[in-house]
mmCIF file of C-alpha atoms in Angstrom:
data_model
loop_
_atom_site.group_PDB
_atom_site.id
_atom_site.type_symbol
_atom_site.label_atom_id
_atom_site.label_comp_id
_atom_site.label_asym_id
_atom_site.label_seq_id
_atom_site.Cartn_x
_atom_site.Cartn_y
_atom_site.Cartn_z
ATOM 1 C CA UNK A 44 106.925 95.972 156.324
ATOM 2 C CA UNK A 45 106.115 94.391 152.772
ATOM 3 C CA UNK A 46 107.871 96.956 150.962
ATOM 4 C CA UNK A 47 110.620 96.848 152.910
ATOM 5 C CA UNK A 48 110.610 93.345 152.245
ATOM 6 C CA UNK A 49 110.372 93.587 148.709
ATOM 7 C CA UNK A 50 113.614 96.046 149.036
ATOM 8 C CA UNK A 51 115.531 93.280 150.382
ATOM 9 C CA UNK A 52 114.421 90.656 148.572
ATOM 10 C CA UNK A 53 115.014 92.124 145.027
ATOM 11 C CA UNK A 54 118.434 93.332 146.827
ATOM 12 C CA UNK A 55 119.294 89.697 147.722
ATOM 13 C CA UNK A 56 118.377 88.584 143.947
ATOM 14 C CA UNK A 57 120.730 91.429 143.049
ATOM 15 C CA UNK A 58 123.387 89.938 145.354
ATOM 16 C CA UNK A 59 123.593 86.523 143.585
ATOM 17 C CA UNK A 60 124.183 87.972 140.332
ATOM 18 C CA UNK A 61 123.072 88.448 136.158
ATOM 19 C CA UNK A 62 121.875 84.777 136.378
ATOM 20 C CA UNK A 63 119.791 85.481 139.416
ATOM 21 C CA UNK A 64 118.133 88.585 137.703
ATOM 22 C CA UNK A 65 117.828 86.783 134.348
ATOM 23 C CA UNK A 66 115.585 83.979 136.458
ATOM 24 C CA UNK A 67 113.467 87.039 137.976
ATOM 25 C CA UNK A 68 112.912 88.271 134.424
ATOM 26 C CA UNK A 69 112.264 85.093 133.156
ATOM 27 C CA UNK A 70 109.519 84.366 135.889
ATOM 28 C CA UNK A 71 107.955 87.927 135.496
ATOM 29 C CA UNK A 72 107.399 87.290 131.921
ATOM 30 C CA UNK A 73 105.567 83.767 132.721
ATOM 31 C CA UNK A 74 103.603 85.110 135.072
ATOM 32 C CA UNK A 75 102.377 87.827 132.794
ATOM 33 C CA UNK A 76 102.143 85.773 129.621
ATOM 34 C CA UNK A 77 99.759 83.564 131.735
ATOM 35 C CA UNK A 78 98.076 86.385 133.467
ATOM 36 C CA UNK A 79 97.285 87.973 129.996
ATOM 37 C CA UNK A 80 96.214 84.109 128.706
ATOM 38 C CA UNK A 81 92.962 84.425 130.897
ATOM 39 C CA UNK A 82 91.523 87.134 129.367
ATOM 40 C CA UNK A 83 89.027 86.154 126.829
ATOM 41 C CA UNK A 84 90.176 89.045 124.065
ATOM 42 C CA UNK A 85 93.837 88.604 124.647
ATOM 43 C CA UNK A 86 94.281 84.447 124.391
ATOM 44 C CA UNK A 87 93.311 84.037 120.418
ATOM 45 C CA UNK A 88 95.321 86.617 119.695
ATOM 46 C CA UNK A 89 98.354 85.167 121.739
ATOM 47 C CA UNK A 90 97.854 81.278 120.141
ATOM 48 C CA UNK A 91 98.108 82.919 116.765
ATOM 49 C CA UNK A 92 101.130 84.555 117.144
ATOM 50 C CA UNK A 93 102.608 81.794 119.186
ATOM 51 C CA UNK A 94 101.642 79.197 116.263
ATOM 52 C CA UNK A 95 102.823 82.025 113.237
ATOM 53 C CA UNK A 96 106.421 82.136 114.873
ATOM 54 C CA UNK A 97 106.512 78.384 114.248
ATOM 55 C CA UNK A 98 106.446 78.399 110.459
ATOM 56 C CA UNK A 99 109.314 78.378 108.437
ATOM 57 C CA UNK A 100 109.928 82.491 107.350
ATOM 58 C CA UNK A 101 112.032 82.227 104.472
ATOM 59 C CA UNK A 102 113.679 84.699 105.724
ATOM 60 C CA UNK A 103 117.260 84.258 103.986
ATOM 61 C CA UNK A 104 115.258 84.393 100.474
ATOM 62 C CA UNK A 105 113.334 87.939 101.692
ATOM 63 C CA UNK A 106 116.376 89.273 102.863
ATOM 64 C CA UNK A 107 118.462 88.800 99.808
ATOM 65 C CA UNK A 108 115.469 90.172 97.591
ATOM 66 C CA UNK A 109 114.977 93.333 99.688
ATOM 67 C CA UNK A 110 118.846 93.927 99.680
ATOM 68 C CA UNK A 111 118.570 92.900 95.688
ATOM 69 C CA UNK A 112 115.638 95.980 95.011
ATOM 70 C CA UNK A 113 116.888 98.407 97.925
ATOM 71 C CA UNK A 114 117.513 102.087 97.300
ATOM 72 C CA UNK A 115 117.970 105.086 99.352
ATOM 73 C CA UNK A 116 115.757 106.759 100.844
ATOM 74 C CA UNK A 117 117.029 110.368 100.969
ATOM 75 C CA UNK A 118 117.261 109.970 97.278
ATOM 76 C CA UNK A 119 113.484 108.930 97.242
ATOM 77 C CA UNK A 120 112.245 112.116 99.409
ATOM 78 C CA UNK A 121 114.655 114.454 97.995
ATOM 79 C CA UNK A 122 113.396 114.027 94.801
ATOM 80 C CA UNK A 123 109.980 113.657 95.481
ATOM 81 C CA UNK A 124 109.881 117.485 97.662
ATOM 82 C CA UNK A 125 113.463 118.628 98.663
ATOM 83 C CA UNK A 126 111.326 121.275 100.976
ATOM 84 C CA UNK A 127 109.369 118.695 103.042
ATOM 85 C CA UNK A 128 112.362 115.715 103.074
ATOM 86 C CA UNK A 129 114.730 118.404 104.986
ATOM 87 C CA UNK A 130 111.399 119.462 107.236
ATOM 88 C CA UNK A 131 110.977 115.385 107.960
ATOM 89 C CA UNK A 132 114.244 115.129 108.998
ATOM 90 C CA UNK A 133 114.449 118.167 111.208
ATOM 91 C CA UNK A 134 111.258 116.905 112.853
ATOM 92 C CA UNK A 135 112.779 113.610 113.469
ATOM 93 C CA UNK A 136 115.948 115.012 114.859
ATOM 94 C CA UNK A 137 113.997 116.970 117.494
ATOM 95 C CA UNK A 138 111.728 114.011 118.663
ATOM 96 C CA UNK A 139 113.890 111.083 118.712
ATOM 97 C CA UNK A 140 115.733 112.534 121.984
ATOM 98 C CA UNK A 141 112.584 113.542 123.525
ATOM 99 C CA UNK A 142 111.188 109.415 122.613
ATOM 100 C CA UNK A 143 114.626 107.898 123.888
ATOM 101 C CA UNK A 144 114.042 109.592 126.957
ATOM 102 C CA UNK A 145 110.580 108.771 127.406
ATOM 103 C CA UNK A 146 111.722 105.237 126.973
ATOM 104 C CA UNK A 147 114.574 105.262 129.564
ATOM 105 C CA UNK A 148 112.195 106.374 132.106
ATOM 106 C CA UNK A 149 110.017 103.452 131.111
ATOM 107 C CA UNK A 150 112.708 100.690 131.437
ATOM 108 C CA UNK A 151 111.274 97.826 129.448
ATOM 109 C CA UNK A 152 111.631 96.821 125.680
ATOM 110 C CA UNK A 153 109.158 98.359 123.304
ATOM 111 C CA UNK A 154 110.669 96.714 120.233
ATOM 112 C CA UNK A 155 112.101 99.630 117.432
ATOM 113 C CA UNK A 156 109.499 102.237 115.991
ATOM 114 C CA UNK A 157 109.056 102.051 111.899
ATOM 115 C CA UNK A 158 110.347 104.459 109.363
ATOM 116 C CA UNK A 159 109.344 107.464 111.186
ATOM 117 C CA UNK A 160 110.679 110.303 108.748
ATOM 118 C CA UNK A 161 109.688 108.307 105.833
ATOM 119 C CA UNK A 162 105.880 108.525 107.151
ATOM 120 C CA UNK A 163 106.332 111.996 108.358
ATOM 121 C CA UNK A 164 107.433 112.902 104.918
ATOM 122 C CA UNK A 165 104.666 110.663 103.326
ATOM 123 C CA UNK A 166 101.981 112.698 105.259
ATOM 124 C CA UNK A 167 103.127 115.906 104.425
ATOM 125 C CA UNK A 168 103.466 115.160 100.527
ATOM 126 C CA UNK A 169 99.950 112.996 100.229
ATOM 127 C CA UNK A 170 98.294 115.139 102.916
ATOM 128 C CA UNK A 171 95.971 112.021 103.358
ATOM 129 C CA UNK A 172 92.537 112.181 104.979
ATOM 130 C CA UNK A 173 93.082 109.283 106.320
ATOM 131 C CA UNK A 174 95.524 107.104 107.433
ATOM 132 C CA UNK A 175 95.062 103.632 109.316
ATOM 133 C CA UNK A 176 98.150 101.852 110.969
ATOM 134 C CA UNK A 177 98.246 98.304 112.039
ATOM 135 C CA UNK A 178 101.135 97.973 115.061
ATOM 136 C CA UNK A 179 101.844 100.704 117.753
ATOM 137 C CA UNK A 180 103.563 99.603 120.631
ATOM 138 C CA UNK A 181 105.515 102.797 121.705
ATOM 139 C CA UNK A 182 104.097 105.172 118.898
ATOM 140 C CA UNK A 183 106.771 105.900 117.004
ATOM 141 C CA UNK A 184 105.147 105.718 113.724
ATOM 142 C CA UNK A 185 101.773 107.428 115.775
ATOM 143 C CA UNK A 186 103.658 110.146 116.637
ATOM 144 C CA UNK A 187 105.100 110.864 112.814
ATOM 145 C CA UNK A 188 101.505 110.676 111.616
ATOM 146 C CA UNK A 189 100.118 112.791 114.057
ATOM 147 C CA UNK A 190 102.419 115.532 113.868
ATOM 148 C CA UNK A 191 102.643 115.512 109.671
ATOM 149 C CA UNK A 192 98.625 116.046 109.964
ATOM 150 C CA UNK A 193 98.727 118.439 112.467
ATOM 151 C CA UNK A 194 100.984 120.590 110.522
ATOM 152 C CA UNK A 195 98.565 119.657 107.930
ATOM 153 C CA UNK A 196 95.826 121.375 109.253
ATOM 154 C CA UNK A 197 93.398 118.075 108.305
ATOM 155 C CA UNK A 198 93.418 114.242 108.224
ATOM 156 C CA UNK A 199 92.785 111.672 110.982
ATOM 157 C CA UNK A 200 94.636 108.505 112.194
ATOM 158 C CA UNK A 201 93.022 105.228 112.780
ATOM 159 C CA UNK A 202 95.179 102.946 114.558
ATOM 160 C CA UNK A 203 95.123 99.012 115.391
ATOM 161 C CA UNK A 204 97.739 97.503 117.934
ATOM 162 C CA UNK A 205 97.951 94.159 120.417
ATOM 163 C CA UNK A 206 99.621 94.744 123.492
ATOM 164 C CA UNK A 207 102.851 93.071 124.565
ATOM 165 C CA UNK A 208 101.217 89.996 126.423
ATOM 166 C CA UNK A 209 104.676 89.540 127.857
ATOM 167 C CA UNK A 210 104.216 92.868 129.705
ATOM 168 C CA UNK A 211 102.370 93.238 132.947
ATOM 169 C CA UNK A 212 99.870 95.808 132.109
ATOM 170 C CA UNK A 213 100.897 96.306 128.836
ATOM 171 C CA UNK A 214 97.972 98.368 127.693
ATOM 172 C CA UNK A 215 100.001 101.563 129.632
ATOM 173 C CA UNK A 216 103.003 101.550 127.409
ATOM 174 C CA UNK A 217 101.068 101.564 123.965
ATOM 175 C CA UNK A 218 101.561 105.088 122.170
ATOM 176 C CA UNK A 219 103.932 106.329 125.391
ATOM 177 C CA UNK A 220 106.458 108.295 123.328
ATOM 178 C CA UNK A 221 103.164 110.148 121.478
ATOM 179 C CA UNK A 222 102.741 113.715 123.022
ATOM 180 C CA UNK A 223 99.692 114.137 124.895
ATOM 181 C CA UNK A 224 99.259 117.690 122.846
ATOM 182 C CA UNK A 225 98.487 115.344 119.324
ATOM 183 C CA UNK A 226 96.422 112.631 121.002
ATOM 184 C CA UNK A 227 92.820 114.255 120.539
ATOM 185 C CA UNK A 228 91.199 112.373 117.775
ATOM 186 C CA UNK A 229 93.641 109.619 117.390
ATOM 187 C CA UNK A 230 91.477 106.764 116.880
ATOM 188 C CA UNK A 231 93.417 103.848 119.039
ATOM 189 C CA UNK A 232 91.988 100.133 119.392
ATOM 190 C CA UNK A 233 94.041 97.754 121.228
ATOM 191 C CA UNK A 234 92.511 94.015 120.707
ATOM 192 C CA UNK A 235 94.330 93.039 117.356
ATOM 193 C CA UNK A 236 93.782 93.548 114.096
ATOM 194 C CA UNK A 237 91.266 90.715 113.331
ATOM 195 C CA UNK A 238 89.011 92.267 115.878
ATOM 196 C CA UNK A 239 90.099 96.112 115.403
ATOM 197 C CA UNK A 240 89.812 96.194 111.364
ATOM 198 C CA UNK A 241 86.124 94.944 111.860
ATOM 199 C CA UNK A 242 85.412 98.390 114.046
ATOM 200 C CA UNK A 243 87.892 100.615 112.727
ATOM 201 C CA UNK A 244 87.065 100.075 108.400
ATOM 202 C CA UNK A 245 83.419 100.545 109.143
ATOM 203 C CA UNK A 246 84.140 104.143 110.587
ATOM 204 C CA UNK A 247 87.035 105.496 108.904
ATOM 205 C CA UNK A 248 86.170 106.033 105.111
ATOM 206 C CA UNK A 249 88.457 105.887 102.457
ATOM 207 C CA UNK A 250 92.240 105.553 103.537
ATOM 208 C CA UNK A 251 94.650 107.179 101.405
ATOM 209 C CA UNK A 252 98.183 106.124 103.629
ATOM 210 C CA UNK A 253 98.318 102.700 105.329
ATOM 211 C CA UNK A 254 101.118 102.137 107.060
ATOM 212 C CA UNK A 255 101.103 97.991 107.892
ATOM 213 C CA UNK A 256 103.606 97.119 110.941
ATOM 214 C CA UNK A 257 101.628 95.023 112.797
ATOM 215 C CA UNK A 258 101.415 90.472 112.727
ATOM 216 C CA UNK A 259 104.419 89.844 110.751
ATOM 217 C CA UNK A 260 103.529 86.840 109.411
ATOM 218 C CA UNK A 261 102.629 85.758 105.869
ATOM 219 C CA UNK A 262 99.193 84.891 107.066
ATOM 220 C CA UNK A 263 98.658 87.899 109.236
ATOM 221 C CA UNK A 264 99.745 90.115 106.325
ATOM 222 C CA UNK A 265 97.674 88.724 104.040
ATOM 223 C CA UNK A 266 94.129 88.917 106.106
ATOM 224 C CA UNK A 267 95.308 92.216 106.968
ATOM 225 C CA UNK A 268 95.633 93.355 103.197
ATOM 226 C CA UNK A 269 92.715 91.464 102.366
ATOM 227 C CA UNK A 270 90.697 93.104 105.165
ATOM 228 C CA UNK A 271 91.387 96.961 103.962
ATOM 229 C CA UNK A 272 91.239 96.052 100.074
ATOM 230 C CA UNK A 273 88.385 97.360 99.055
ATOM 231 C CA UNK A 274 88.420 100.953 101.050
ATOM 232 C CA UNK A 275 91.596 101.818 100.180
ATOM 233 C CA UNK A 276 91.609 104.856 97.335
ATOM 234 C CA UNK A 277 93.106 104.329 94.064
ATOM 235 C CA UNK A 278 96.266 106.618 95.004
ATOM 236 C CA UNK A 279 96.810 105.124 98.259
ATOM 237 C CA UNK A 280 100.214 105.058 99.217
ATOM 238 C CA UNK A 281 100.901 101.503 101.572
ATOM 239 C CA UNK A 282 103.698 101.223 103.827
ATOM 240 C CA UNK A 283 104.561 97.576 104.878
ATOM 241 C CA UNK A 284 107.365 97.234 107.406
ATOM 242 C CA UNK A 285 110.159 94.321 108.100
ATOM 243 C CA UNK A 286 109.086 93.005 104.932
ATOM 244 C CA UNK A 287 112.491 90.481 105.459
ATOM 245 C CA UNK A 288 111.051 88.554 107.456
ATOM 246 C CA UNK A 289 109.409 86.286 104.863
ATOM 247 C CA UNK A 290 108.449 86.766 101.699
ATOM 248 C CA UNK A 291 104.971 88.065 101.422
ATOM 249 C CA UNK A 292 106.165 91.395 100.223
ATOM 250 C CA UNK A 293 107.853 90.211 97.525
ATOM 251 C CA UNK A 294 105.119 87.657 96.541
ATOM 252 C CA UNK A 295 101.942 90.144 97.128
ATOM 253 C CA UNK A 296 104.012 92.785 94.375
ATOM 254 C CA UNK A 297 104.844 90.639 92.048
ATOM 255 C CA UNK A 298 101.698 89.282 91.416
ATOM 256 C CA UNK A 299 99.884 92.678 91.899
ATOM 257 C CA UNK A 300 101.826 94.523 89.239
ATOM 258 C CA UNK A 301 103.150 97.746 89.200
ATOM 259 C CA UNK A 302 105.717 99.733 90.420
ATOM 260 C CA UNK A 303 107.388 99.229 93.785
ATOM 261 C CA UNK A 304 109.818 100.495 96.149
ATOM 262 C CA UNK A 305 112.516 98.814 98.764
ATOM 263 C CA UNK A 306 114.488 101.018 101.669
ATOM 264 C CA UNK A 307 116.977 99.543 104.243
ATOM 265 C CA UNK A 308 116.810 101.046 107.875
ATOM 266 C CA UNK A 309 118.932 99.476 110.577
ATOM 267 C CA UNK A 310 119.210 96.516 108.900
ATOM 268 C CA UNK A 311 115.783 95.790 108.302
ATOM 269 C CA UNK A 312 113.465 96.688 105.163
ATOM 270 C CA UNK A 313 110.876 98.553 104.346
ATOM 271 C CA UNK A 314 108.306 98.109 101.185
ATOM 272 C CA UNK A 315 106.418 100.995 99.920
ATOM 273 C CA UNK A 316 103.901 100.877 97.176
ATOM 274 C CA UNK A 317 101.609 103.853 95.327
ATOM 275 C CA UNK A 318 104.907 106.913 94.453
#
């Protein structure tokens, strides 16, 4: 009888309307936020990025920077390898379908992927032995990686990711949209990057790509970059993601030196640093 029950309850719920389902969604996500509180490696985590999202950004001053330095991007891989830009592309235009529908099957919100062609492309053209990626969630970025050093024929992928607290059982969804045919050797750890960079940079050697999507904060960024410093190699090419949403990007550059790049996608920028 209880699934029946649960049939006609979420039927009833359905009955009374959006507001009625909003409430249900708004009391599933309590009840996982809290059920994800009480364990002991999720909870720091969680308090940091609760107390991060309550600094001011300065947002409107990294947005009108990145727009200020932006270029294209298809410029950028064109003239870096024509050849391997047009093979990025027609990899991406085969497995964003096959993602999408992984994702409708799903039914709950991931958040977007990063610049998937762009690190395609940036595997293929700095065939890296290593590349470590902070930020997963649905693999979108994984699954570029992956598949640039399988066509490779060498390189490994070291990646570092936090659930979605707000998820029940949110471990399942992390890396969905990766095929199971690339996931040998992927090196996945799920408990944050304070706690995953102290496993993963002992292991992994030098890292020639690092692709940072992870705690979007200006503190998380800079522990993060501060964590991988010193074993990155002197070519390594770093990829930071939603770099609008303050201005650590900008800030960490300037002062750094050197040469710098800025791509829009969807609305949202990208930094890139080492071509």
């Amino acid at each position: 009888m209880a699934p029946i029950r649960r049939i006609r309850e979420s039927c009833s719920v359905m009955a009374r309307g959006p507001g009625s389902l909003a409430a249900v969604a708004r009391r599933s996500t309590f009840v996982n936020l809290a059920r994800n509180a009480l364990r002991p490696s999720y909870l720091p985590v969680m308090l940091r990025k609760i107390k991060a999202r309550l600094r001011p950004p300065n947002k409107d001053e990294a947005l009108a920077w990145a727009s200020e330095h932006a270029e294209s991007v298809e410029i950028f891989g064109e003239s870096l390898d024509p050849e391997l830009w047009a093979e990025a592309n027609h990899w991406a235009d085969g497995f964003e379908p096959q993602a999408q529908s992984i994702l409708s099957t799903i039914g709950v919100p991931l958040g977007g992927g990063g610049h998937h062609r762009l690190l395609y492309f940036l595997t293929r053209f700095t065939i890296p032995e290593t590349v470590l990626e902070t930020g997963v969630a649905a693999g979108w970025s994984s699954a570029a990686v992956l598949s640039a050093l399988s066509t490779n024929g060498s390189g490994s992928l070291w990646s570092s990711d936090f659930p979605y607290f707000r998820l029940d059982n949110p471990e399942r969804y992390v890396g969905c949209v990766v095929p199971e045919a690339l996931r040998d050797g992927w090196n996945l750890y799920l408990k944050g990057d304070r706690s995953n960079l102290a496993e993963i940079l002992p292991q992994c050697g030098a890292i020639s790509l690092f692709h940072y999507d992870s705690d979007k904060s200006y503190d998380g960024r800079t522990f993060a970059m501060d964590a991988v410093a010193s074993h990155l190699t002197p070519e390594c090419v770093i990829v930071c993601d939603d770099i609008d949403d303050n201005t650590w990007f900008r800030d960490w550059v300037l002062k750094r030196g050197g040469a710098y790049r800025v791509f829009e996608r969807g609305g949202k920028y990208v930094g890139l640093v080492g071509l």
